Amino acid sequence: MLNTKKVLALTLTLLFVFALIPAAAQAAPVYRSLDEIKADGTINIGVFSDKNPFGYVDENGEYQGYDVYFAERIGKDLGVKINYVSTEAANRVEYLETGKVDIILANFTVTPERAEKVDFALPYMNVALGVVSPDSRVITDLSELSADDPVIVISGTTAETYLIANNPEVKLQKYDTYANAKNALENGNGVAWANDNTEVIAFALQNAGYTVGIPSLGSQDTIAPAVSKGNDTLLKWLNDEIVSLADEQFFHKDYEATLAETYGLDYEDSLVVEGGTVKAE
Amino acid sequence: MQALGFEVLWKGKNFARLMGGLWVALRISLIAVGISLVAGVLMGALMTRKNPVVKALTRLYLETVRIMPQMVLLFLAFFGTTRWFGWNLSGETASVIVFALWGTAEMGDLVRGALESIPRHQYESAAALGLDGKQSFLYVILPQTLRRLLPQVINLVTRMIKTTSLVLMIGVVEMLKVAQQIIEANRMKVPNAAFGVYLTVLVLYFLACWPVSLLAKALEKRWS
Amino acid sequence: MGRELLRIEHLHKEFEGKTVLDDLSLTLREGEVAVIVGPSGCGKSTLLRCVNALEPVQGGSIFLDGEEIHADPRKLPQLRQKVGMVFQSYELFPHKSILDNITLAPRMVQKRGREDAEAEALALLERVGLADRAKDYPRQLSGGQKQRVAIVRSLIMHPALMLFDEVTAALDPEMVREVLDVLLDLAKQGRTMLIVTHEMQFARAVADRILFLDDGGIVEEGRPLDFFDHPKTERAQRFLNTFTFETVKE
């Protein structure tokens, strides 16, 4: 019985997957063009509602954060009202593929896989990996690690994948949750902790006695707004907007208003991307 | 209590937001439960039919809805209907549809089981008294079925209320999502708010499900 | 004896290819009490169930008051009102009080008023000595009491014919009598009854006619005294012998 059920489940899943592919390919545009959005008077923007300080909801029920600060400006410059849609990491692509939101502004890292399904606008932030370690022995380069110096990572994160692929000589100590990894570092189980650089920067800022010795490890990724594949009018408008906002150093203001409290001002220039141009390191 | 982070609940409108989230969860589950109870009785009656086509179709429906994780069903109802038919269902409508479909299938199976557990002689003695099929079902079989069903139905209803937390995946902000929002908004200043907030959510879910089991106890007492 | 009420012609009944009733014919007149006896599995209960169309038949026909029972399923509820049936296992409705068990059919099927139905129910309960149990539920009653209620539940429909299917078989011995007394009382009132039973003393007392059934057919029939004291067929003699014992000790 269990086996027939499994087979049936698999068949059904495959059926649905196959049903999805042609539908997506042949359907009329799912998205709304720039003019349609303006005519409607409301833009749907997908943001995180629980990723402080990028997109979250404050105690008065208002959306806040680095992404939301930008979204508010988009609404203002387009002259439309904003309807915020609470998204999850796992459904951001789906929201754009079905046109259920016009823009995703949810800490969306640009990757080649995603770029096949959605259109990314110019970036407005950098992300990379970072490594934090105790002040007693600050690790500034992975080569300082000896063979028995374990580095703490959280299972399933980019840091884990990156280190396994690029620095197989580094000994990893894996934890399931943020809290466990934090405890491990505090107890000295590992000599350093590798994670998204925003995370380690915030950690060092809040916990005295720790320093981010490596603020940017490996290839740098960018965060950008995304629209439905093919929504060129909206994409062009967004790109123009991002370029023109450089004149007033908009994203620096955004950083200072939303991120500075968490990450401090030291990293402002390395995290913010202004005018869509990533500065060469 | 400071250590458990309860204080975040009293910041701004947080507690009202949490209650609002509870209301969203209850609204979705109660509408879905209402539909499921009625449609489930019909479904259960259909499932006891001898007709092989009816049998196969109801079986297929039940197994499909059961096997598919509710999360997949929610995605299909919310995003899938947009892809295939261009419908733009709201997250809440899609949730009600999914939970009603799921509840009807589960309820139907419970009703089928209960109907089949009523001895054949009960049907016969009703028929021998001259009751027709409809009267026999309505006055003799169904009331006994419902009494047998009660505990399982209560279980299903509370399961449905608790499973509504999945609807956050299609953008519906219900209690659990509000809880996550509150915890995250305070993650720097009150890092252990999770304890207090989740404990509160637990208590609120309990308070929501409690009247259901009280009602069940009262009915059971009346019927026994 | 009155006019003919029930006529069974060449009845043929099988279960999954196995013949249970074979070319069985029988008539019953108004006011007549016929008792069917015979070994287990001879088809006695099946015959009763066919008369009430609880079983489909594969051949022959059954007429009640001139109307064929198996002809039109839509007419069944109507025809069944003329036939009362009492089962071995009482089959009261457990979720209804005694009074509601009795008044359900008259109110829903015959559309009688509640007061009217309840008044008659109470009168009938009085007659079987259970008037004080009207508000109780079936599970509060003993087997014998439940069976008396089941009889009342049938009687209130004013059936022309009553069928009793081994109504004492599930009862403890001390309760058998209270049920059989009710049946004797009904016979005295001149009701038409078809009774299946293993109580030979009772059969002798209540019957106008005994039908001895074996292997799906009526092997012998006659007045009770003739049948019990001078059975004509060898099979009937053998059957009756199973109820007598030789004394083994002086």
Coordinates of N, CA, C and O in Angstrom, one line a residue, chain A residues 8-127:
Chain A
L8 N 2.1 6.6 -6.8 CA 1.0 7.6 -7.2 C 1.5 9.0 -7.0 O 1.3 9.9 -7.8
A9 N 2.1 9.2 -5.8 CA 2.5 10.6 -5.4 C 3.5 11.1 -6.4 O 3.4 12.2 -6.9
L10 N 4.4 10.2 -6.8 CA 5.5 10.6 -7.7 C 4.9 10.9 -9.1 O 5.2 12.0 -9.7
T11 N 4.0 10.1 -9.5 CA 3.4 10.3 -10.8 C 2.7 11.6 -10.8 O 2.8 12.4 -11.8
L12 N 1.9 11.9 -9.8 CA 1.1 13.1 -9.7 C 2.1 14.3 -9.7 O 1.8 15.3 -10.5
T13 N 3.1 14.2 -9.0 CA 4.0 15.3 -8.9 C 4.6 15.6 -10.3 O 4.7 16.8 -10.7
L14 N 5.1 14.5 -10.9 CA 5.6 14.7 -12.3 C 4.6 15.3 -13.2 O 4.9 16.2 -14.0
L15 N 3.4 14.8 -13.1 CA 2.3 15.3 -14.0 C 2.2 16.8 -13.8 O 2.1 17.6 -14.8
F16 N 2.2 17.2 -12.6 CA 2.0 18.7 -12.3 C 3.2 19.5 -12.8 O 3.1 20.5 -13.4
V17 N 4.4 18.9 -12.6 CA 5.6 19.6 -13.1 C 5.6 19.7 -14.6 O 5.8 20.8 -15.1
F18 N 5.2 18.7 -15.3 CA 5.1 18.8 -16.7 C 4.0 19.7 -17.2 O 4.2 20.4 -18.2
A19 N 3.0 19.8 -16.4 CA 1.9 20.7 -16.7 C 2.3 22.1 -16.6 O 1.9 23.0 -17.3
L20 N 3.3 22.3 -15.7 CA 3.7 23.7 -15.4 C 4.6 24.3 -16.5 O 4.5 25.4 -16.9
I21 N 5.5 23.4 -17.1 CA 6.4 23.9 -18.0 C 5.8 24.5 -19.3 O 6.0 25.7 -19.6
P22 N 5.0 23.8 -20.0 CA 4.4 24.4 -21.2 C 3.5 25.6 -20.9 O 3.6 26.6 -21.6
A23 N 2.8 25.5 -19.8 CA 1.9 26.6 -19.4 C 2.7 27.9 -19.3 O 2.3 29.0 -19.8
A24 N 3.9 27.8 -18.6 CA 4.7 29.0 -18.4 C 5.2 29.5 -19.7 O 5.4 30.7 -19.9
A25 N 5.6 28.6 -20.6 CA 6.2 29.0 -21.9 C 5.3 29.7 -22.8 O 5.6 30.6 -23.5
Q26 N 4.0 29.1 -22.9 CA 3.2 29.6 -24.0 C 2.2 30.7 -23.5 O 1.6 31.4 -24.4
A27 N 2.0 30.9 -22.3 CA 1.0 31.8 -21.8 C 1.2 33.2 -22.2 O 2.4 33.6 -22.5
A28 N 0.2 34.0 -22.3 CA 0.3 35.4 -22.6 C 1.0 36.0 -21.4 O 1.1 35.4 -20.4
P29 N 1.6 37.2 -21.6 CA 2.4 37.8 -20.5 C 1.6 37.8 -19.2 O 0.4 38.2 -19.1
V30 N 2.3 37.3 -18.2 CA 1.7 37.3 -16.9 C 1.8 38.6 -16.1 O 1.1 38.9 -15.2
Y31 N 2.8 39.4 -16.6 CA 3.1 40.6 -15.8 C 2.4 41.8 -16.3 O 1.7 41.8 -17.3
R32 N 2.4 42.8 -15.5 CA 1.8 44.1 -15.9 C 2.9 45.1 -16.3 O 3.9 45.2 -15.6
S33 N 2.7 45.7 -17.4 CA 3.8 46.7 -17.9 C 3.7 47.9 -17.0 O 2.8 48.1 -16.2
L34 N 4.8 48.7 -17.2 CA 4.9 50.0 -16.5 C 3.6 50.8 -16.6 O 3.0 51.3 -15.6
D35 N 3.1 50.9 -17.8 CA 1.9 51.7 -18.0 C 0.6 51.2 -17.3 O -0.2 51.9 -16.7
E36 N 0.6 49.8 -17.3 CA -0.6 49.2 -16.7 C -0.5 49.4 -15.2 O -1.6 49.6 -14.5
I37 N 0.7 49.4 -14.6 CA 0.8 49.6 -13.2 C 0.4 51.1 -12.8 O -0.3 51.3 -11.9
K38 N 0.9 52.0 -13.7 CA 0.6 53.4 -13.4 C -0.9 53.6 -13.5 O -1.5 54.3 -12.7
A39 N -1.5 53.0 -14.5 CA -2.9 53.2 -14.8 C -3.7 52.6 -13.6 O -4.7 53.2 -13.2
D40 N -3.2 51.5 -13.0 CA -3.9 50.9 -11.9 C -3.8 51.7 -10.6 O -4.7 51.7 -9.8
G41 N -2.7 52.4 -10.5 CA -2.5 53.2 -9.3 C -1.9 52.5 -8.1 O -1.7 53.1 -7.1
T42 N -1.7 51.2 -8.2 CA -1.1 50.4 -7.1 C 0.0 49.4 -7.7 O -0.3 48.8 -8.7
I43 N 1.1 49.4 -7.0 CA 2.1 48.4 -7.4 C 2.2 47.4 -6.3 O 2.2 47.7 -5.1
N44 N 2.4 46.1 -6.7 CA 2.5 45.0 -5.8 C 4.0 44.7 -5.6 O 4.7 44.3 -6.6
I45 N 4.5 44.9 -4.4 CA 5.9 44.6 -4.2 C 6.1 43.5 -3.2 O 5.6 43.6 -2.1
G46 N 6.8 42.5 -3.6 CA 7.1 41.4 -2.6 C 8.3 41.7 -1.8 O 9.4 41.9 -2.3
V47 N 8.1 41.7 -0.5 CA 9.2 41.9 0.5 C 9.1 40.9 1.6 O 8.1 40.2 1.8
F48 N 10.2 40.7 2.3 CA 10.2 39.9 3.5 C 9.5 40.6 4.6 O 9.6 41.9 4.6
S49 N 8.8 39.9 5.4 CA 8.1 40.6 6.5 C 8.8 40.2 7.8 O 8.4 40.6 8.9
D50 N 9.8 39.3 7.8 CA 10.5 38.9 9.0 C 12.0 38.7 8.8 O 12.6 37.8 9.3
K51 N 12.6 39.6 8.0 CA 14.0 39.6 7.9 C 14.6 41.0 8.3 O 15.0 41.7 7.4
N52 N 14.6 41.2 9.5 CA 15.2 42.4 10.1 C 16.7 42.4 9.8 O 17.3 41.3 10.0
P53 N 17.3 43.4 9.3 CA 16.8 44.7 9.0 C 16.5 45.0 7.5 O 16.5 46.1 7.1
F54 N 16.3 44.0 6.7 CA 16.1 44.2 5.3 C 14.6 44.4 5.0 O 14.3 45.3 4.3
G55 N 13.8 43.5 5.5 CA 12.4 43.7 5.3 C 11.7 43.1 6.5 O 11.8 41.9 6.8
Y56 N 11.0 43.9 7.3 CA 10.3 43.4 8.4 C 9.1 44.3 8.8 O 8.9 45.3 8.1
V57 N 8.3 43.8 9.7 CA 7.1 44.6 10.1 C 7.4 45.1 11.5 O 7.7 44.3 12.4
D58 N 7.2 46.4 11.7 CA 7.5 46.9 13.1 C 6.2 46.7 14.0 O 5.2 46.2 13.6
E59 N 6.4 47.2 15.2 CA 5.3 46.9 16.2 C 4.0 47.6 15.9 O 3.0 47.3 16.5
N60 N 4.0 48.6 14.9 CA 2.8 49.2 14.5 C 2.2 48.6 13.3 O 1.3 49.1 12.7
G61 N 2.8 47.5 12.8 CA 2.3 46.8 11.6 C 2.8 47.4 10.3 O 2.3 47.1 9.3
E62 N 3.8 48.3 10.4 CA 4.3 49.0 9.2 C 5.6 48.2 8.7 O 6.4 47.8 9.5
Y63 N 5.6 48.1 7.4 CA 6.8 47.5 6.8 C 8.0 48.4 6.9 O 7.9 49.6 6.7
Q64 N 9.2 47.9 7.3 CA 10.4 48.6 7.5 C 11.6 47.9 6.9 O 11.5 46.7 6.6
G65 N 12.7 48.6 6.8 CA 14.0 47.9 6.4 C 14.6 48.5 5.2 O 14.0 49.3 4.5
Y66 N 15.8 48.0 4.9 CA 16.6 48.5 3.7 C 15.8 48.3 2.4 O 15.7 49.3 1.6
D67 N 15.2 47.1 2.2 CA 14.4 46.9 1.0 C 13.2 47.8 0.9 O 12.8 48.3 -0.2
V68 N 12.6 47.9 2.0 CA 11.3 48.7 2.1 C 11.5 50.2 1.9 O 10.7 50.8 1.2
Y69 N 12.6 50.7 2.4 CA 13.0 52.1 2.2 C 13.1 52.4 0.7 O 12.6 53.4 0.3
F70 N 13.7 51.5 0.0 CA 13.8 51.6 -1.5 C 12.4 51.5 -2.1 O 12.0 52.2 -3.0
A71 N 11.6 50.5 -1.7 CA 10.3 50.3 -2.2 C 9.4 51.5 -2.1 O 8.7 51.9 -3.0
E72 N 9.5 52.2 -0.9 CA 8.8 53.4 -0.7 C 9.1 54.5 -1.7 O 8.3 55.2 -2.2
R73 N 10.4 54.5 -2.0 CA 10.9 55.5 -3.0 C 10.3 55.2 -4.4 O 9.9 56.1 -5.1
I74 N 10.3 53.9 -4.7 CA 9.8 53.5 -6.0 C 8.3 53.9 -6.1 O 7.9 54.5 -7.2
G75 N 7.6 53.7 -5.1 CA 6.2 54.1 -5.1 C 6.0 55.5 -5.3 O 5.1 56.0 -6.1
K76 N 6.8 56.3 -4.6 CA 6.7 57.8 -4.7 C 7.1 58.2 -6.1 O 6.3 59.1 -6.7
D77 N 8.2 57.7 -6.6 CA 8.6 58.2 -8.0 C 7.7 57.7 -9.1 O 7.6 58.4 -10.1
L78 N 7.0 56.6 -8.9 CA 6.1 56.1 -9.9 C 4.7 56.8 -9.7 O 3.9 56.8 -10.6
G79 N 4.5 57.4 -8.5 CA 3.2 58.0 -8.2 C 2.1 57.0 -8.0 O 1.0 57.2 -8.4
V80 N 2.5 55.9 -7.4 CA 1.4 54.8 -7.2 C 1.5 54.4 -5.7 O 2.5 54.6 -5.0
K81 N 0.4 53.8 -5.3 CA 0.4 53.3 -3.9 C 1.1 51.9 -3.9 O 1.2 51.2 -5.0
I82 N 1.5 51.5 -2.7 CA 2.3 50.2 -2.7 C 1.4 49.2 -1.9 O 0.9 49.5 -0.8
N83 N 1.3 48.0 -2.5 CA 0.7 46.9 -1.8 C 1.8 45.9 -1.5 O 2.3 45.3 -2.4
Y84 N 2.2 45.9 -0.2 CA 3.3 44.9 0.2 C 2.7 43.5 0.3 O 1.7 43.3 0.9
V85 N 3.5 42.6 -0.3 CA 3.1 41.2 -0.2 C 4.2 40.5 0.6 O 5.4 40.6 0.2
S86 N 3.8 39.8 1.6 CA 4.8 39.1 2.4 C 5.3 37.8 1.7 O 4.5 36.9 1.4
T87 N 6.6 37.8 1.4 CA 7.1 36.6 0.6 C 8.0 35.8 1.5 O 8.5 36.3 2.6
E88 N 8.3 34.6 1.1 CA 9.2 33.7 1.7 C 10.4 33.5 0.8 O 10.2 33.6 -0.5
A89 N 11.5 33.1 1.3 CA 12.6 32.8 0.4 C 12.2 31.8 -0.7 O 12.6 32.0 -1.9
A90 N 11.4 30.8 -0.4 CA 11.1 29.7 -1.3 C 10.1 30.1 -2.4 O 10.0 29.4 -3.4
N91 N 9.4 31.2 -2.2 CA 8.4 31.5 -3.2 C 8.6 32.8 -4.0 O 7.7 33.2 -4.7
R92 N 9.8 33.4 -3.9 CA 10.0 34.6 -4.6 C 9.9 34.5 -6.1 O 9.3 35.3 -6.8
V93 N 10.6 33.5 -6.6 CA 10.6 33.3 -8.1 C 9.1 33.0 -8.6 O 8.7 33.6 -9.6
E94 N 8.4 32.2 -7.8 CA 7.0 31.8 -8.2 C 6.1 33.0 -8.3 O 5.3 33.2 -9.2
Y95 N 6.3 34.0 -7.3 CA 5.5 35.2 -7.3 C 5.7 36.0 -8.6 O 4.8 36.5 -9.2
L96 N 7.0 36.0 -9.1 CA 7.2 36.8 -10.4 C 6.8 36.0 -11.6 O 6.2 36.6 -12.5
E97 N 6.9 34.7 -11.5 CA 6.6 33.8 -12.7 C 5.1 33.9 -12.9 O 4.6 33.6 -14.0
T98 N 4.3 34.1 -11.9 CA 2.8 34.2 -12.0 C 2.3 35.6 -12.1 O 1.1 35.8 -12.2
G99 N 3.2 36.5 -12.0 CA 2.8 37.9 -12.0 C 2.0 38.4 -10.8 O 1.3 39.4 -10.9
K100 N 2.1 37.6 -9.8 CA 1.3 38.0 -8.6 C 1.9 39.2 -7.8 O 1.3 39.8 -7.0
V101 N 3.2 39.5 -8.1 CA 3.7 40.7 -7.7 C 4.4 41.3 -8.9 O 4.8 40.6 -9.8
D102 N 4.6 42.7 -8.8 CA 5.3 43.3 -10.0 C 6.8 43.3 -9.7 O 7.6 43.1 -10.7
I103 N 7.2 43.5 -8.5 CA 8.7 43.6 -8.2 C 8.9 42.7 -6.9 O 8.1 42.8 -6.0
I104 N 10.0 42.0 -6.9 CA 10.5 41.4 -5.7 C 11.6 42.2 -5.2 O 12.6 42.5 -5.9
L105 N 11.5 42.7 -3.9 CA 12.6 43.4 -3.3 C 12.8 42.7 -1.9 O 12.5 43.3 -0.9
A106 N 13.3 41.5 -2.0 CA 13.4 40.7 -0.8 C 14.8 40.1 -0.6 O 15.0 38.9 -0.7
N107 N 15.8 41.0 -0.5 CA 17.2 40.5 -0.2 C 17.5 39.5 -1.2 O 18.1 38.4 -0.9
F108 N 17.2 39.7 -2.5 CA 17.2 38.7 -3.6 C 18.6 38.7 -4.2 O 19.0 39.5 -4.9
T109 N 19.4 37.6 -3.9 CA 20.7 37.5 -4.4 C 20.7 37.1 -5.9 O 20.0 36.2 -6.2
V110 N 21.5 37.8 -6.7 CA 21.5 37.5 -8.1 C 22.3 36.2 -8.3 O 23.5 36.1 -7.9
T111 N 21.7 35.2 -9.0 CA 22.4 34.0 -9.3 C 22.1 33.7 -10.8 O 21.0 34.0 -11.3
P112 N 22.9 32.9 -11.5 CA 22.6 32.6 -12.9 C 21.4 31.8 -13.0 O 20.6 32.0 -13.9
E113 N 21.1 30.8 -12.0 CA 19.9 30.0 -12.1 C 18.7 30.9 -12.0 O 17.7 30.7 -12.8
R114 N 18.7 31.8 -11.1 CA 17.5 32.6 -10.9 C 17.3 33.5 -12.1 O 16.2 33.8 -12.6
A115 N 18.4 34.0 -12.7 CA 18.4 34.9 -13.8 C 17.7 34.3 -15.1 O 17.3 34.9 -16.0
E116 N 17.6 32.9 -15.1 CA 16.9 32.3 -16.2 C 15.4 32.4 -16.0 O 14.7 32.3 -17.0
K117 N 15.0 32.6 -14.8 CA 13.5 32.6 -14.6 C 12.9 34.0 -14.4 O 11.7 34.2 -14.5
V118 N 13.8 34.9 -13.9 CA 13.3 36.3 -13.6 C 14.3 37.3 -14.2 O 15.5 36.9 -14.5
D119 N 13.9 38.5 -14.3 CA 14.9 39.5 -14.8 C 15.3 40.4 -13.6 O 14.5 41.0 -13.0
F120 N 16.7 40.4 -13.4 CA 17.2 41.2 -12.3 C 17.5 42.6 -12.8 O 18.0 42.8 -13.9
A121 N 17.2 43.6 -12.0 CA 17.6 45.0 -12.3 C 19.0 45.2 -11.8 O 19.6 44.3 -11.4
L122 N 19.5 46.5 -11.8 CA 20.8 46.7 -11.3 C 20.8 46.5 -9.8 O 19.8 46.7 -9.1
P123 N 22.0 46.1 -9.3 CA 22.1 45.8 -7.9 C 22.1 47.0 -7.0 O 22.4 48.1 -7.5
Y124 N 21.7 46.8 -5.8 CA 21.7 47.9 -4.8 C 22.4 47.6 -3.5 O 22.4 48.3 -2.5
M125 N 23.1 46.3 -3.5 CA 23.8 45.9 -2.3 C 24.7 44.8 -2.7 O 24.5 44.0 -3.6
N126 N 25.8 44.7 -1.9 CA 26.8 43.6 -2.0 C 26.6 42.6 -0.9 O 26.2 42.9 0.2
V127 N 26.8 41.3 -1.2 CA 26.9 40.4 -0.1 C 28.1 39.5 -0.4 O 28.4 39.2 -1.6

